[in-house]
Structure formats: structure tokens, C-alpha cells
Amino acid sequence: MVLQVRGIVLPEREERSFWIDGDRLREEPVAHADVVMDGGWLLPGLVDVHTHPGTEEIGTPLDDEVLRKHLIDHRDAGVLLVRTPGSAGRIPKWVDKDPQLPRVRSAGPWLATPGRFFPGHGRDVTEAELVAAAVEEATASSGWCKVIGDWDPNNPPVPLEILTAVVQAVHAVGGKVAVHCQTADGCRNAVTAGADSLEHGMHLDHGLIDRMAAQGTALVPTISVFEAGAQRAQTREPSPRRDWFLSGWRGMSATVRAAHEAGVTVLAGTDSFPCGTVAEEAQWLARYGMSPEAAVGAASWTARSWLGMPGLVDGAPADLVAYDADPTADVSVLAHPKRVILRGEVVV
């Protein structure tokens, strides 16, 4: 059966119709199509670029049943494309073959050098092994690898020369590198090394932002998880680590605003549970200084383009979400899709 949707397409703000034939969008009219959305606002499927489906507890292995549940939670919220920058194991190939699940761009397990992550919760490697491991994970996944660039503020980050070698080697095989950064030195090394994305970016030196924009390093601030962490931290007794965390959290609003204004690609990622809450992350991006349209784009068309996927155009995958109201006028609308269509099938 051919489906038809009609509405105002974002970000172009043009009223258009699409006919869904199989898993593709078509602009050529088809007679007797079943109209499943007539009016409202049409967006490319939402995107969570930093999510870890498949396990909820530190140290537990990737679980197929949990993975499927998490991905369905994403899907039902309109999140039709996810990037998993690190997980407890490699995302199994059956995920890509299941038409009921969102499209996944994975980075394999986290790559952690000694003292820089939860032991055993990812792939533990030595600094000498890091370059080869990064290339292996990038080629075994969807082209991404994830390096834990720093961890404890009292310990040094992955040395710049090693991280630079990682980025160069992964780029040489056509891959991309995401780097976990939460210290000033870790952020500096990741930007200087030419990483493709900074995950978190806490304590980022604003003097590096223009370089990020120029070389195309994206920022994924994962505000939701830090806001929750800050609320917990403020109830604890003062300590150097608590104060370090809270000072980094307090600076993130200015960092997001400055990065966005400088032309850095700022994207929505949750890094938290339950899955399917990227709409909340978009609201935080707007509160932190991004325009409502840019905040919605960070969870939709901007993120899709960054991951190499088209928006709502003829011949594109039929992955879209529809709303009764304009989410760029009120970002909270993003959490309440009227229709969710994945691979040409209405799921909500």
C-alpha cells in the first residue's frame, strides 16, 4: 500500500506532499494512496548521536533483549537514527537487518587505556595498542571508533601524540573518531589531534572553539546527563572532585552558546536512560543558548546530515516524524509526535 503525508517540511518551511512507496519517499503523486498525515509539520526522523543501548549497568555485557528494547524505546519516541559512540560490545549485525528498529551507526566498544574508564566496561588496551585497536573497531563497525580521552581530573589524558596517531590512522581507512573529554587537557588534546567529535566537552577552553569550527569537530554536550549529575552532586559534601564536576557543569551553558555562535556543529545526545529522550536534550540545547530551530535541527536534520543521511527529499529513506504544531516555535513539542514512520511503515 502506498502512503501519503502532507505538511510543512522542516527546515525548509515548505508545504509539500510525499508518497511513500516501500521504504522511500517520492514526490511523484500516486492515485488512491492512504493519507496518514494531512497537515502539520514534517521532520526527518529524530537522531540521538550519543546513546548506549544494550546495557543499563556498568560492567554488564551487551544483552540482545535489552538492546532491542532500548532501540524500540528510541523508535517509539521518533528517534529513527542513533549513533552509539561506545558500548559494552560490538552492536550485532542482526540490528541492521531488523526493519522494526532505528538505523544504527556504531563505534564498537569504548577504547580505554589504563586508569581512564570503568575497568572491563569496554575494551581495555594499552597506549601502545590504541592506534591498532581504533582502526580495528572503526573498520568492524559503522566507521566510528570511540576513545576515552581522559577520565580522572587528577590523571593525565591520553597523550597528544598518541591521540593524533589514532585520528590519522582511522581517517586513513575512512573512519571517524569520537573522543570522551571531560577535562581541559583532554579537550585540548582531542581538538588538537583533529577528533571528529568531542563527547561532553566539559571544561573546554573557549580558545579552541574557532579551531573546532574550522576543522569540523562537532560538540556533543550530553546536557541531560550532566544536569542530573549536578543535582546529585549538589547534595554531597564538598570535595575536590565534586567541586571540579560542578565547575565544569556550570560552564557548559556558555560553552554550548559560544560553540554554536562560532559555527561548531552542536548535536543532541542523551548518554542516559531511559532511551528515547532526545527531545529533552533538544530543550536543554535551547535553554543553553541555541535558537529553537538550531536545537531541533541538532536532534533531526543537522544530525542526520552529519551522519551522512538525507533529509526529506525525493528518494530519501522514508524515516520521518510528524507533529500537529511547529516544534521550532516550542521545542517541547518534539516529545509528542503525531506520526512516526520508519522505513515506510507507520509505527506510531
Short mmCIF file of C-alpha atoms in Angstrom, two decimals:
data_model
loop_
_atom_site.label_atom_id
_atom_site.label_comp_id
_atom_site.label_asym_id
_atom_site.label_seq_id
_atom_site.Cartn_x
_atom_site.Cartn_y
_atom_site.Cartn_z
CA MET A 1 0.00 0.00 0.00
CA VAL A 2 1.26 3.47 -0.91
CA LEU A 3 1.04 6.05 1.89
CA GLN A 4 0.78 9.81 1.58
CA VAL A 5 1.85 12.53 4.01
CA ARG A 6 1.29 16.25 3.61
CA GLY A 7 2.57 19.09 5.76
CA ILE A 8 5.12 21.83 6.26
CA VAL A 9 8.58 20.36 5.84
CA LEU A 10 11.36 21.47 8.18
CA PRO A 11 13.83 23.03 7.94
CA GLU A 12 12.73 24.38 4.54
CA ARG A 13 9.31 25.51 5.82
CA GLU A 14 7.65 24.49 2.57
CA GLU A 15 4.27 22.80 2.36
CA ARG A 16 4.81 19.58 0.45
CA SER A 17 3.44 16.11 -0.10
CA PHE A 18 5.29 12.82 -0.18
CA TRP A 19 4.15 9.42 -1.31
CA ILE A 20 5.78 6.51 0.46
CA ASP A 21 6.35 3.56 -1.82
CA GLY A 22 8.17 0.81 0.03
CA ASP A 23 10.87 2.40 2.18
CA ARG A 24 11.41 5.51 0.02
CA LEU A 25 9.92 8.99 -0.17
CA ARG A 26 8.57 10.00 -3.56
CA GLU A 27 7.33 13.36 -4.81
CA GLU A 28 5.51 11.90 -7.83
CA PRO A 29 1.79 11.62 -6.94
CA VAL A 30 0.24 8.18 -6.68
CA ALA A 31 -3.52 7.76 -7.04
CA HIS A 32 -5.56 6.19 -4.22
CA ALA A 33 -2.77 6.48 -1.65
CA ASP A 34 -3.69 6.10 2.01
CA VAL A 35 -3.30 9.55 3.63
CA VAL A 36 -1.75 9.08 7.07
CA MET A 37 -0.90 12.74 7.79
CA ASP A 38 -2.69 15.71 6.29
CA GLY A 39 -1.35 18.99 7.62
CA GLY A 40 1.01 19.72 10.48
CA TRP A 41 4.79 19.70 10.46
CA LEU A 42 7.10 17.09 8.93
CA LEU A 43 10.65 16.45 10.15
CA PRO A 44 13.32 13.96 9.17
CA GLY A 45 13.43 11.22 11.80
CA LEU A 46 14.94 12.31 15.10
CA VAL A 47 18.53 11.39 15.95
CA ASP A 48 20.34 10.62 19.20
CA VAL A 49 24.05 10.84 18.43
CA HIS A 50 25.21 9.68 21.86
CA THR A 51 23.31 6.74 23.29
CA HIS A 52 24.39 3.40 24.70
CA PRO A 53 21.61 0.86 24.13
CA GLY A 54 22.05 -2.73 25.20
CA THR A 55 23.04 -2.45 28.84
CA GLU A 56 22.00 -0.32 31.79
CA GLU A 57 24.52 -1.29 34.45
CA ILE A 58 28.26 -0.72 34.47
CA GLY A 59 30.16 -3.94 33.93
CA THR A 60 27.32 -5.97 32.40
CA PRO A 61 27.76 -7.41 28.90
CA LEU A 62 25.74 -6.29 25.89
CA ASP A 63 22.35 -8.03 26.02
CA ASP A 64 20.36 -8.61 22.81
CA GLU A 65 16.97 -8.40 24.53
CA VAL A 66 17.86 -5.16 26.32
CA LEU A 67 19.35 -3.77 23.12
CA ARG A 68 16.16 -4.39 21.19
CA LYS A 69 14.02 -2.87 23.95
CA HIS A 70 16.17 0.26 24.06
CA LEU A 71 16.05 0.70 20.29
CA ILE A 72 12.26 0.29 20.26
CA ASP A 73 12.03 2.92 23.00
CA HIS A 74 14.01 5.24 20.73
CA ARG A 75 11.83 4.41 17.74
CA ASP A 76 8.54 4.99 19.51
CA ALA A 77 9.75 8.46 20.52
CA GLY A 78 10.52 9.29 16.90
CA VAL A 79 14.28 8.61 17.16
CA LEU A 80 14.89 6.77 13.91
CA LEU A 81 18.69 7.05 13.71
CA VAL A 82 21.14 6.59 16.57
CA ARG A 83 24.89 6.68 16.95
CA THR A 84 26.36 4.52 19.67
CA PRO A 85 29.76 6.03 20.48
CA GLY A 86 30.97 3.15 22.55
CA SER A 87 29.15 0.21 24.10
CA ALA A 88 29.82 -2.90 26.14
CA GLY A 89 30.48 -4.79 22.90
CA ARG A 90 30.07 -4.56 19.17
CA ILE A 91 26.49 -3.98 18.04
CA PRO A 92 25.36 -7.29 16.47
CA LYS A 93 24.63 -7.40 12.77
CA TRP A 94 21.03 -8.53 13.26
CA VAL A 95 20.18 -4.96 14.34
CA ASP A 96 20.75 -3.64 10.81
CA LYS A 97 18.54 -6.37 9.37
CA ASP A 98 15.54 -5.74 11.62
CA PRO A 99 13.14 -3.37 9.80
CA GLN A 100 11.37 -2.53 13.07
CA LEU A 101 14.46 -0.91 14.59
CA PRO A 102 16.06 2.51 14.04
CA ARG A 103 19.11 2.77 11.85
CA VAL A 104 22.30 2.48 13.90
CA ARG A 105 25.74 3.96 13.45
CA SER A 106 28.04 2.22 15.92
CA ALA A 107 31.59 2.70 17.15
CA GLY A 108 32.21 -0.67 18.71
CA PRO A 109 33.22 -0.90 22.38
CA TRP A 110 34.80 2.02 24.20
CA LEU A 111 38.58 2.00 23.89
CA ALA A 112 40.07 2.69 27.30
CA THR A 113 43.71 2.87 28.32
CA PRO A 114 44.73 2.04 31.91
CA GLY A 115 43.09 4.19 34.58
CA ARG A 116 40.80 6.00 32.15
CA PHE A 117 37.46 4.19 32.39
CA PHE A 118 35.43 1.66 34.35
CA PRO A 119 37.62 -1.47 34.20
CA GLY A 120 36.20 -4.09 31.87
CA HIS A 121 33.32 -1.90 30.67
CA GLY A 122 34.51 -1.72 27.09
CA ARG A 123 37.76 -2.75 25.51
CA ASP A 124 40.81 -2.21 27.70
CA VAL A 125 44.01 -1.58 25.72
CA THR A 126 47.43 -0.16 26.42
CA GLU A 127 48.52 3.13 24.95
CA ALA A 128 50.81 1.18 22.62
CA GLU A 129 47.82 -0.83 21.37
CA LEU A 130 45.41 2.10 20.99
CA VAL A 131 46.07 3.02 17.35
CA ALA A 132 45.64 -0.52 16.04
CA ALA A 133 42.56 -1.08 18.21
CA ALA A 134 40.97 2.15 16.96
CA VAL A 135 41.44 1.14 13.33
CA GLU A 136 40.08 -2.33 14.07
CA GLU A 137 36.91 -1.00 15.72
CA ALA A 138 36.31 1.63 13.05
CA THR A 139 36.52 -0.94 10.28
CA ALA A 140 34.43 -3.51 12.19
CA SER A 141 31.61 -1.06 12.97
CA SER A 142 29.88 1.71 11.05
CA GLY A 143 33.12 3.60 10.54
CA TRP A 144 33.35 5.13 14.01
CA CYS A 145 35.55 4.36 16.98
CA LYS A 146 35.40 5.84 20.47
CA VAL A 147 38.43 6.68 22.60
CA ILE A 148 38.24 7.55 26.28
CA GLY A 149 40.50 10.57 26.06
CA ASP A 150 40.51 11.38 29.77
CA TRP A 151 38.81 10.34 32.98
CA ASP A 152 40.01 11.38 36.43
CA PRO A 153 40.95 15.08 36.66
CA ASN A 154 43.99 14.12 38.72
CA ASN A 155 45.39 11.88 35.98
CA PRO A 156 46.73 12.97 32.59
CA PRO A 157 44.72 12.40 29.41
CA VAL A 158 45.78 10.19 26.52
CA PRO A 159 48.97 11.86 25.28
CA LEU A 160 48.53 14.18 22.32
CA GLU A 161 50.97 12.31 20.08
CA ILE A 162 49.09 9.02 20.61
CA LEU A 163 45.68 10.57 20.06
CA THR A 164 46.93 12.31 16.93
CA ALA A 165 48.21 8.99 15.60
CA VAL A 166 44.79 7.44 16.32
CA VAL A 167 42.95 10.13 14.37
CA GLN A 168 45.34 9.96 11.44
CA ALA A 169 45.20 6.17 11.23
CA VAL A 170 41.41 6.00 11.47
CA HIS A 171 40.97 8.78 8.93
CA ALA A 172 43.32 6.91 6.60
CA VAL A 173 40.88 3.98 6.48
CA GLY A 174 37.87 6.28 6.01
CA GLY A 175 36.71 6.21 9.62
CA LYS A 176 35.93 8.81 12.26
CA VAL A 177 36.95 9.25 15.89
CA ALA A 178 34.77 10.24 18.83
CA VAL A 179 36.65 11.22 21.98
CA HIS A 180 35.29 11.27 25.52
CA CYS A 181 36.53 14.53 27.09
CA GLN A 182 35.72 15.99 30.49
CA THR A 183 38.94 17.78 31.48
CA ALA A 184 40.55 20.87 30.00
CA ASP A 185 43.67 18.93 28.94
CA GLY A 186 41.61 16.09 27.47
CA CYS A 187 39.54 18.50 25.42
CA ARG A 188 42.64 20.32 24.23
CA ASN A 189 44.30 17.10 23.09
CA ALA A 190 41.16 15.92 21.28
CA VAL A 191 40.74 19.19 19.37
CA THR A 192 44.44 19.48 18.59
CA ALA A 193 44.51 15.86 17.38
CA GLY A 194 41.63 16.61 14.98
CA ALA A 195 38.95 14.38 16.51
CA ASP A 196 35.64 14.29 14.66
CA SER A 197 33.57 14.77 17.80
CA LEU A 198 34.03 15.81 21.40
CA GLU A 199 31.71 13.85 23.64
CA HIS A 200 30.73 16.03 26.62
CA GLY A 201 33.39 18.77 26.29
CA MET A 202 33.27 19.74 29.96
CA HIS A 203 35.97 22.29 30.89
CA LEU A 204 36.57 23.04 27.19
CA ASP A 205 38.87 26.04 26.68
CA HIS A 206 36.88 28.51 24.55
CA GLY A 207 40.09 29.44 22.81
CA LEU A 208 39.79 26.13 20.95
CA ILE A 209 36.30 26.74 19.60
CA ASP A 210 37.31 28.53 16.39
CA ARG A 211 39.66 25.65 15.59
CA MET A 212 36.83 23.18 16.15
CA ALA A 213 34.64 25.09 13.71
CA ALA A 214 37.39 25.32 11.11
CA GLN A 215 38.29 21.63 11.15
CA GLY A 216 34.75 20.31 11.57
CA THR A 217 34.99 18.90 15.09
CA ALA A 218 31.45 18.56 16.45
CA LEU A 219 30.42 19.06 20.06
CA VAL A 220 28.01 16.62 21.73
CA PRO A 221 27.50 18.12 25.21
CA THR A 222 25.04 15.50 26.57
CA ILE A 223 23.50 18.14 28.82
CA SER A 224 20.74 15.93 30.22
CA VAL A 225 23.09 13.55 31.99
CA PHE A 226 25.19 16.39 33.43
CA GLU A 227 22.13 18.23 34.70
CA ALA A 228 21.04 15.08 36.52
CA GLY A 229 24.55 14.53 37.83
CA ALA A 230 24.79 18.11 39.07
CA GLN A 231 21.58 17.80 41.04
CA ARG A 232 23.02 14.76 42.82
CA ALA A 233 26.44 16.36 43.33
CA GLN A 234 25.00 19.45 44.99
CA THR A 235 23.59 17.30 47.81
CA ARG A 236 27.02 15.85 48.67
CA GLU A 237 29.69 17.14 50.99
CA PRO A 238 32.26 19.44 49.31
CA SER A 239 35.29 17.67 47.88
CA PRO A 240 37.81 18.45 45.14
CA ARG A 241 36.12 16.08 42.69
CA ARG A 242 32.63 17.41 43.47
CA ASP A 243 33.83 20.98 43.01
CA TRP A 244 35.58 20.07 39.76
CA PHE A 245 32.42 18.48 38.40
CA LEU A 246 30.17 21.36 39.39
CA SER A 247 32.51 23.98 37.97
CA GLY A 248 32.57 22.13 34.67
CA TRP A 249 28.79 21.80 34.66
CA ARG A 250 28.33 25.50 35.39
CA GLY A 251 30.50 26.39 32.40
CA MET A 252 28.69 24.19 29.88
CA SER A 253 25.94 26.67 29.05
CA ALA A 254 28.48 29.27 27.97
CA THR A 255 30.41 26.60 26.06
CA VAL A 256 27.37 25.45 24.09
CA ARG A 257 26.41 29.04 23.28
CA ALA A 258 29.92 30.02 22.22
CA ALA A 259 30.38 26.90 20.11
CA HIS A 260 27.07 27.38 18.34
CA GLU A 261 27.75 31.06 17.66
CA ALA A 262 31.20 30.20 16.25
CA GLY A 263 29.73 27.72 13.77
CA VAL A 264 30.62 24.49 15.53
CA THR A 265 28.17 21.67 14.82
CA VAL A 266 26.46 21.11 18.18
CA LEU A 267 24.41 17.92 18.35
CA ALA A 268 21.90 16.26 20.65
CA GLY A 269 22.94 13.16 22.54
CA THR A 270 21.50 11.81 25.76
CA ASP A 271 24.08 9.38 27.22
CA SER A 272 21.38 8.34 29.68
CA PHE A 273 18.32 6.21 30.32
CA PRO A 274 15.52 5.75 29.56
CA CYS A 275 16.17 5.71 25.83
CA GLY A 276 14.01 7.87 23.61
CA THR A 277 14.53 11.19 25.43
CA VAL A 278 16.45 13.17 22.84
CA ALA A 279 13.59 15.69 22.73
CA GLU A 280 14.53 16.67 26.29
CA GLU A 281 18.15 17.12 25.19
CA ALA A 282 16.97 19.47 22.42
CA GLN A 283 15.12 21.52 25.02
CA TRP A 284 18.31 21.81 27.07
CA LEU A 285 20.23 22.96 23.98
CA ALA A 286 17.67 25.73 23.54
CA ARG A 287 17.92 26.70 27.22
CA TYR A 288 21.70 26.78 26.87
CA GLY A 289 21.55 29.41 24.13
CA MET A 290 20.88 27.75 20.79
CA SER A 291 17.96 29.04 18.75
CA PRO A 292 14.90 26.77 18.88
CA GLU A 293 15.34 25.88 15.21
CA ALA A 294 19.01 25.01 15.70
CA ALA A 295 18.18 22.95 18.79
CA VAL A 296 15.54 20.95 16.89
CA GLY A 297 17.94 20.54 13.97
CA ALA A 298 20.57 19.19 16.37
CA ALA A 299 18.16 16.33 17.06
CA SER A 300 16.95 15.94 13.46
CA TRP A 301 18.14 17.28 10.10
CA THR A 302 21.54 18.63 11.23
CA ALA A 303 22.42 15.37 12.94
CA ARG A 304 21.21 13.29 10.00
CA SER A 305 23.32 15.30 7.57
CA TRP A 306 26.35 14.99 9.87
CA LEU A 307 25.91 11.22 9.83
CA GLY A 308 25.58 11.17 6.04
CA MET A 309 21.81 10.75 5.80
CA PRO A 310 19.48 12.96 3.72
CA GLY A 311 16.50 14.92 4.94
CA LEU A 312 13.02 14.84 3.44
CA VAL A 313 13.74 14.75 -0.28
CA ASP A 314 12.67 12.60 -3.19
CA GLY A 315 14.29 9.17 -2.99
CA ALA A 316 15.36 9.52 0.65
CA PRO A 317 14.62 6.79 3.20
CA ALA A 318 11.05 7.08 4.43
CA ASP A 319 12.02 7.92 8.01
CA LEU A 320 10.03 10.87 9.32
CA VAL A 321 8.14 12.26 12.28
CA ALA A 322 5.06 14.48 12.05
CA TYR A 323 3.68 16.96 14.55
CA ASP A 324 0.45 18.91 14.95
CA ALA A 325 2.41 22.04 15.99
CA ASP A 326 5.72 23.63 14.98
CA PRO A 327 8.50 22.28 17.24
CA THR A 328 10.74 25.21 16.32
CA ALA A 329 8.20 27.55 17.94
CA ASP A 330 8.05 25.37 21.06
CA VAL A 331 10.81 22.78 21.39
CA SER A 332 8.77 20.79 23.92
CA VAL A 333 6.51 19.76 21.01
CA LEU A 334 9.34 17.49 19.86
CA ALA A 335 8.44 15.00 22.58
CA HIS A 336 4.92 14.47 21.22
CA PRO A 337 4.95 13.19 17.63
CA LYS A 338 1.62 12.67 15.91
CA ARG A 339 3.05 10.12 13.47
CA VAL A 340 6.29 8.15 13.36
CA ILE A 341 7.17 6.46 10.07
CA LEU A 342 10.21 4.19 9.86
CA ARG A 343 11.33 2.54 6.63
CA GLY A 344 7.95 3.37 5.13
CA GLU A 345 5.89 1.80 7.93
CA VAL A 346 3.72 3.73 10.39
CA VAL A 347 4.88 2.75 13.89
CA VAL A 348 3.05 5.49 15.85
#
